[in-house]
Coordinates of N, CA, C and O in Angstrom, one line a residue:
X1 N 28.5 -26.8 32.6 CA 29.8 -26.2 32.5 C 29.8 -25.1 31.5 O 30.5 -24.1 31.4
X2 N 28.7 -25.5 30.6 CA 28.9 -24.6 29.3 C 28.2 -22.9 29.9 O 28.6 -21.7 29.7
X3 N 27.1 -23.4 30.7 CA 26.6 -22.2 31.2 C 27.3 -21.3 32.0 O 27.2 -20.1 32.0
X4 N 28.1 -21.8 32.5 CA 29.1 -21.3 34.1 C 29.8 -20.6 33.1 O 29.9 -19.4 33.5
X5 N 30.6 -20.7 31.9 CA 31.2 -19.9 31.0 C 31.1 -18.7 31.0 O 31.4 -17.6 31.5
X6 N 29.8 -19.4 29.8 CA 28.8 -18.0 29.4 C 28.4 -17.2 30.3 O 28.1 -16.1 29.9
X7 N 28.3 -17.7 31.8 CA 27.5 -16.7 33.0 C 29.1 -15.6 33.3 O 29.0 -14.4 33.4
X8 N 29.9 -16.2 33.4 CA 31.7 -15.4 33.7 C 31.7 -14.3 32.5 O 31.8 -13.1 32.6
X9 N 31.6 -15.0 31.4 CA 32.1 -14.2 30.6 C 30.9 -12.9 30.4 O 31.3 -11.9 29.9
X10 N 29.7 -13.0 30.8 CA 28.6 -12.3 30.6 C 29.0 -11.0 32.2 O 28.9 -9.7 32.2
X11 N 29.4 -11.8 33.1 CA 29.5 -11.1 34.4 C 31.2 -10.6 34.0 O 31.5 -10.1 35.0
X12 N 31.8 -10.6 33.4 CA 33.0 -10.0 33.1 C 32.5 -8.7 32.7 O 32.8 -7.7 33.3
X13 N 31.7 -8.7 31.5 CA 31.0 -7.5 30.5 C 30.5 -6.9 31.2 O 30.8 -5.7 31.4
X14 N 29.4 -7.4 31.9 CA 28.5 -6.7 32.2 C 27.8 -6.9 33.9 O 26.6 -6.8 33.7
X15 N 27.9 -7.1 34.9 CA 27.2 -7.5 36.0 C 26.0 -7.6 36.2 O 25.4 -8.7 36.4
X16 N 25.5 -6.4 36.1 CA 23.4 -6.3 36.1 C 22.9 -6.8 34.7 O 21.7 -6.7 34.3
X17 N 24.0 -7.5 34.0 CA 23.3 -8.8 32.8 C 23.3 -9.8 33.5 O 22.4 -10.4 33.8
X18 N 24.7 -10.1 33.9 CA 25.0 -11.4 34.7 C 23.8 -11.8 35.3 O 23.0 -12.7 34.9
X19 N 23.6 -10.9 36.4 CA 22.3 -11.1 37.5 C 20.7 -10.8 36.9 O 19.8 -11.0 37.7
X20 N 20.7 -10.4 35.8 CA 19.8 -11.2 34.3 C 19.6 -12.4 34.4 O 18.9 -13.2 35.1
X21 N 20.5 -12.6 33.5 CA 20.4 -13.7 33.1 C 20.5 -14.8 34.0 O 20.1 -15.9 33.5
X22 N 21.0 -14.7 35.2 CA 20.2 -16.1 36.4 C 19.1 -15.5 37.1 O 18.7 -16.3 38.0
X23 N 18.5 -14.5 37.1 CA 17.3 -14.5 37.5 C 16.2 -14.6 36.0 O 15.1 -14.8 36.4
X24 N 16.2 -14.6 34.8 CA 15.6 -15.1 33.8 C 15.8 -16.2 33.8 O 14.8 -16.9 33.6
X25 N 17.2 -16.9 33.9 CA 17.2 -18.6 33.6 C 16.1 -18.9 35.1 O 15.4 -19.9 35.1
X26 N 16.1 -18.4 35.9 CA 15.2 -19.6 36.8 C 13.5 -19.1 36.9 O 12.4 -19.7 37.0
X27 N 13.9 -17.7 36.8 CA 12.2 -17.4 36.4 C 11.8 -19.1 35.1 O 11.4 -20.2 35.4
X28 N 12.1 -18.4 33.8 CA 12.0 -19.5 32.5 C 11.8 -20.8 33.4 O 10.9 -21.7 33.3
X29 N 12.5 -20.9 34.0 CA 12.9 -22.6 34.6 C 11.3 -22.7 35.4 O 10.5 -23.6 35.0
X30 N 11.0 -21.9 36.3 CA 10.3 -22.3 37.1 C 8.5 -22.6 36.7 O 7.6 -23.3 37.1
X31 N 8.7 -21.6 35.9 CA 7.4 -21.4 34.9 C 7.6 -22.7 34.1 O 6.8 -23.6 34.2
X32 N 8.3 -22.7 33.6 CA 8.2 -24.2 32.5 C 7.9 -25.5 33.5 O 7.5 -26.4 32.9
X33 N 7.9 -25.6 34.5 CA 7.9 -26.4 35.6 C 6.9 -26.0 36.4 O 6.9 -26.6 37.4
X34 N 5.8 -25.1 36.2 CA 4.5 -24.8 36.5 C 3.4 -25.2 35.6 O 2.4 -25.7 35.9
X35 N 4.0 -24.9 34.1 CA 3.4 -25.1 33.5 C 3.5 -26.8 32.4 O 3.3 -26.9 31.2
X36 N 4.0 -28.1 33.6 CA 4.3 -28.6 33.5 C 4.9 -29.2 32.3 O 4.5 -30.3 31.8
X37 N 5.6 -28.5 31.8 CA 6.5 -29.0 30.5 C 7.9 -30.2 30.5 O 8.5 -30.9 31.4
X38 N 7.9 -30.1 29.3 CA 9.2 -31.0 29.1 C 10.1 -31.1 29.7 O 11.0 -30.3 29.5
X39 N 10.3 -32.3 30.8 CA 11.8 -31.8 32.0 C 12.7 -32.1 30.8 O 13.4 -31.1 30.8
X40 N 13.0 -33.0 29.7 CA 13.8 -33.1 29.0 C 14.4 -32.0 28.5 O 15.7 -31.9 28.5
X41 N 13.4 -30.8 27.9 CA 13.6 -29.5 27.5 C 14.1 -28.4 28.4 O 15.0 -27.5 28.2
X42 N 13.4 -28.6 29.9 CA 13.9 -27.9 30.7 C 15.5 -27.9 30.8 O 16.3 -27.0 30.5
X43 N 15.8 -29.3 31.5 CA 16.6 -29.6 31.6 C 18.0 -29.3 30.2 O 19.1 -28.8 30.7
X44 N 18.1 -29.4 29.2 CA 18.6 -28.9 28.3 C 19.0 -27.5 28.0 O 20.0 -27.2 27.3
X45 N 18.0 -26.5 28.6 CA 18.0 -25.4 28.8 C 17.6 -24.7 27.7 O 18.3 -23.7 27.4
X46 N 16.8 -25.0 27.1 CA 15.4 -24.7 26.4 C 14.9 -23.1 26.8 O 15.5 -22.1 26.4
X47 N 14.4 -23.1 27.2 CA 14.0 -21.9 27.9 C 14.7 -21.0 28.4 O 14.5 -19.8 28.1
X48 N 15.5 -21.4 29.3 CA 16.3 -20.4 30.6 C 17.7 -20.0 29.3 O 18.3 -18.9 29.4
X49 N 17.9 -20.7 28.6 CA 18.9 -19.4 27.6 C 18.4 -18.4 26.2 O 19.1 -17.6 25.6
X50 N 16.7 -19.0 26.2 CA 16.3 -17.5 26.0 C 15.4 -16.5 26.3 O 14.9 -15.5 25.9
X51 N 15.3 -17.5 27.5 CA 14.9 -15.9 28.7 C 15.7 -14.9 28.8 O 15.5 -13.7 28.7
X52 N 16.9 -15.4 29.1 CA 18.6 -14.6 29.4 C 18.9 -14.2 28.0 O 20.0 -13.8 27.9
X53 N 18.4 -14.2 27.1 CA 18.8 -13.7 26.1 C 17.8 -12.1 25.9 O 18.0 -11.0 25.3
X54 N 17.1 -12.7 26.5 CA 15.7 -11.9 26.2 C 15.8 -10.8 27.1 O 15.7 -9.7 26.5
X55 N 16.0 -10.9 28.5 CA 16.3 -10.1 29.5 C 17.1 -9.2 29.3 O 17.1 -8.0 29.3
X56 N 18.4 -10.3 28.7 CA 19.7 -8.8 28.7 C 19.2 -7.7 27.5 O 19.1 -6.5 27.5
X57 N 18.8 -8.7 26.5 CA 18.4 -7.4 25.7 C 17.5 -6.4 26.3 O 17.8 -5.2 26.0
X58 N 16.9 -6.5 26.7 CA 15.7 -5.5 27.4 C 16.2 -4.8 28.5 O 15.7 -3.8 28.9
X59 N 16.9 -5.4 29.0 CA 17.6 -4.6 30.0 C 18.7 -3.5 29.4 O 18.9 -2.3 29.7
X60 N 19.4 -4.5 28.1 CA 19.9 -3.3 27.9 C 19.4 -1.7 27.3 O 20.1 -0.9 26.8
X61 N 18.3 -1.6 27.6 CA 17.4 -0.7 26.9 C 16.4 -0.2 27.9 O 15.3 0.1 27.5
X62 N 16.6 -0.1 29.0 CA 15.8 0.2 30.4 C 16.8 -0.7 31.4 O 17.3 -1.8 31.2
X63 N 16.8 0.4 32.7 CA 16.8 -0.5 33.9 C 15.6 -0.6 34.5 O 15.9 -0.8 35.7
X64 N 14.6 -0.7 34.4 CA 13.4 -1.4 34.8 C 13.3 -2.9 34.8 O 14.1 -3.7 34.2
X65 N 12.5 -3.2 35.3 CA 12.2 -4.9 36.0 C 11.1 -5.5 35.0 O 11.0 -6.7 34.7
X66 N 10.2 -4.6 34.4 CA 8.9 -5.1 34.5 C 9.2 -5.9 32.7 O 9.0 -7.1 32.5
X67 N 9.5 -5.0 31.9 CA 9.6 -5.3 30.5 C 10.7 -6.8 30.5 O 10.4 -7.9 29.9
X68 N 11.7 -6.7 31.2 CA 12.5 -8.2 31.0 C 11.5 -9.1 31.6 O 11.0 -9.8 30.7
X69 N 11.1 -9.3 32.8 CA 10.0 -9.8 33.2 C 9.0 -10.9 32.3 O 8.9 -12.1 32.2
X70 N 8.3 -9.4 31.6 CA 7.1 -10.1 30.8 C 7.6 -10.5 29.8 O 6.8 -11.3 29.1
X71 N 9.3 -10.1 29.1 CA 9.6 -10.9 28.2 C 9.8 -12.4 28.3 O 9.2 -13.3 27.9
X72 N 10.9 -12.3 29.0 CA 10.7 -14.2 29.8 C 9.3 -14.9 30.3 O 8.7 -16.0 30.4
X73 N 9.3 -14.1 30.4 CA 7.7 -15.0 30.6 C 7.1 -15.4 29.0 O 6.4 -16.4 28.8
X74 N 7.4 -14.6 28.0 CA 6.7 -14.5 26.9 C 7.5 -15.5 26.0 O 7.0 -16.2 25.1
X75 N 8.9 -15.7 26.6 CA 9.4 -17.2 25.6 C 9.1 -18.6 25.8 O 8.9 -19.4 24.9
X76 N 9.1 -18.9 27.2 CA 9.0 -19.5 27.6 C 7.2 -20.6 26.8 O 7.3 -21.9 26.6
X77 N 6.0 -20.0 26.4 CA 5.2 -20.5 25.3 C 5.6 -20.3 24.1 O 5.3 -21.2 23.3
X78 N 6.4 -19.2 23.5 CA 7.3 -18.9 22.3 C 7.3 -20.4 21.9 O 6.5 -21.0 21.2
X79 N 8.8 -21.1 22.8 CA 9.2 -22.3 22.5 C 9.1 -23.3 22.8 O 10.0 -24.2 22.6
X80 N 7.5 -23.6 23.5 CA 7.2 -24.8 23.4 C 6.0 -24.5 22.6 O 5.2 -25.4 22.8
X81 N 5.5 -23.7 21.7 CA 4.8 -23.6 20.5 C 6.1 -24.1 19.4 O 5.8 -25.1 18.7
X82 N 6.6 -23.9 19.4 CA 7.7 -24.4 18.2 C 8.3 -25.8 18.0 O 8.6 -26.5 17.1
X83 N 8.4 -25.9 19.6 CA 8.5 -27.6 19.8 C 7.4 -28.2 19.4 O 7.5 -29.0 18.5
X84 N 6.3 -27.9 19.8 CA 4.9 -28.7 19.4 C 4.5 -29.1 18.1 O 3.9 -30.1 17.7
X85 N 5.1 -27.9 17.4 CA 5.0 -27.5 15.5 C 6.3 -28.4 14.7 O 6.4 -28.6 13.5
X86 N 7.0 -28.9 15.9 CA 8.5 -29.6 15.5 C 9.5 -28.4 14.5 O 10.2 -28.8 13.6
X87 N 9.4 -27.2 14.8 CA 10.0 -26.5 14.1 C 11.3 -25.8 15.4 O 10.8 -25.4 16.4
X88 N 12.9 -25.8 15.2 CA 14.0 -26.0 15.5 C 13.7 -25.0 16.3 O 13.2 -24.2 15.6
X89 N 13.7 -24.6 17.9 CA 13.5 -23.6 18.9 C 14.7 -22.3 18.4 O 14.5 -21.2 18.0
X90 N 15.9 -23.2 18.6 CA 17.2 -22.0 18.6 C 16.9 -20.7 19.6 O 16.6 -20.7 20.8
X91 N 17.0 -19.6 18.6 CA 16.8 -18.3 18.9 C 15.8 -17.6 19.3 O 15.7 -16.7 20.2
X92 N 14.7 -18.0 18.1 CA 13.5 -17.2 17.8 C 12.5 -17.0 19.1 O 11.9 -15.9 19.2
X93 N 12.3 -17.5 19.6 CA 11.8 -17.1 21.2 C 11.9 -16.1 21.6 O 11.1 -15.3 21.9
X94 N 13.7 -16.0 21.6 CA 13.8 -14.8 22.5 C 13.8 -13.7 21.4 O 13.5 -12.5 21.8
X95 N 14.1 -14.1 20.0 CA 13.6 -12.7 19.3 C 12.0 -12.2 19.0 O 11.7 -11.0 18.8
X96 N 11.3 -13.2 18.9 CA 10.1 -12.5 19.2 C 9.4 -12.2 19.9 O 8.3 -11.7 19.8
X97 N 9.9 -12.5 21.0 CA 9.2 -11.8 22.2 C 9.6 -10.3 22.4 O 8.9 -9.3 22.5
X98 N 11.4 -10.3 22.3 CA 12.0 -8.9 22.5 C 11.6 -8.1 21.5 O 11.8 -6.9 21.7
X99 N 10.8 -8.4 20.4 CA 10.4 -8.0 19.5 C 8.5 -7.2 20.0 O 8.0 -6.1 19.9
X100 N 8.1 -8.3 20.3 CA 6.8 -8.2 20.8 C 7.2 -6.8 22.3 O 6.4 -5.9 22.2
X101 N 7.8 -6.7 22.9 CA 8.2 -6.0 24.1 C 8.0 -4.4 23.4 O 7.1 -3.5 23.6
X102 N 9.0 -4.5 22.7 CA 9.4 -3.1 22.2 C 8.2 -3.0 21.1 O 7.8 -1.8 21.3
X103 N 7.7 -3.3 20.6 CA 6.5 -3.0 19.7 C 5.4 -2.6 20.8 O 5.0 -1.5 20.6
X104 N 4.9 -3.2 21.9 CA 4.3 -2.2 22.6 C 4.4 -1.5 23.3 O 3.4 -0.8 23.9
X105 N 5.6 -1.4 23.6 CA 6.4 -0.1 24.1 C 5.8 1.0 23.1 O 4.9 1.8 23.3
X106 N 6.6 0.7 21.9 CA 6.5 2.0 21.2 C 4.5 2.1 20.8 O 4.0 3.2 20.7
X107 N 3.9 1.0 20.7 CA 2.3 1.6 20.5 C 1.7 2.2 21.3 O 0.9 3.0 21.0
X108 N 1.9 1.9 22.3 CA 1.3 2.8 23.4 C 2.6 3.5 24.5 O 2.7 3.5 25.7
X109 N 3.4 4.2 23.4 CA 3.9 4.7 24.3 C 4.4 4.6 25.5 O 4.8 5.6 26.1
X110 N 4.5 3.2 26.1 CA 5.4 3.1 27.1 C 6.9 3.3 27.7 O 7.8 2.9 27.0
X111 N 7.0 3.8 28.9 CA 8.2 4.1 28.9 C 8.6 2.6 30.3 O 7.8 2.5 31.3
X112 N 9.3 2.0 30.2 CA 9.8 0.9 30.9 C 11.1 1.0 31.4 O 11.5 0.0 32.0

């Protein structure tokens, strides 16, 4: 219920976040479920809220596909490295990946 909120109030703001952030929450989802992880984590939504965190940001900085993409993909070991380490997931996933994105954007000059 708490997501369906967040997904309204996100699709109020913005729409091509909206449609972000459920195509990152199931990307995250599906990957974490390939890469047979924690359904406990899954299920909690571990992942899929900072893939969607991850995406909108990067989206908001390109309409391209490819950089949100590889971002979500890039949290999704983010934070089960941190689970593993027992150190509190939260946020930091999706900031160092969005972080990791744009840093090689800018090293090699990519335009995304």
């Amino acid at each position: 219920m708490t997501g369906a909120c967040f997904l309204l109030g996100i699709f109020i703001s913005n729409k091509l976040h909206a449609l972000w952030g459920i195509i990152s929450g199931l990307f995250a989802t599906l990957l974490a479920e390939l890469l047979s992880l924690s359904t406990t984590f899954i299920l909690a939504g571990t992942f899929s809220y900072n893939a969607s965190l991850c995406a909108i940001a990067l989206t908001s900085r390109s309409k391209q596909w490819l950089a949100p993409l590889v971002g979500v993909a890039l949290t999704v070991p983010i934070a089960m490295a941190f689970i593993n380490t027992g150190i509190i997931v939260l946020t930091a996933p999706f900031v160092l990946s969005s972080w990791a994105i744009l840093l090689l954007k800018k090293r090699f000059s990519l335009t995304y």
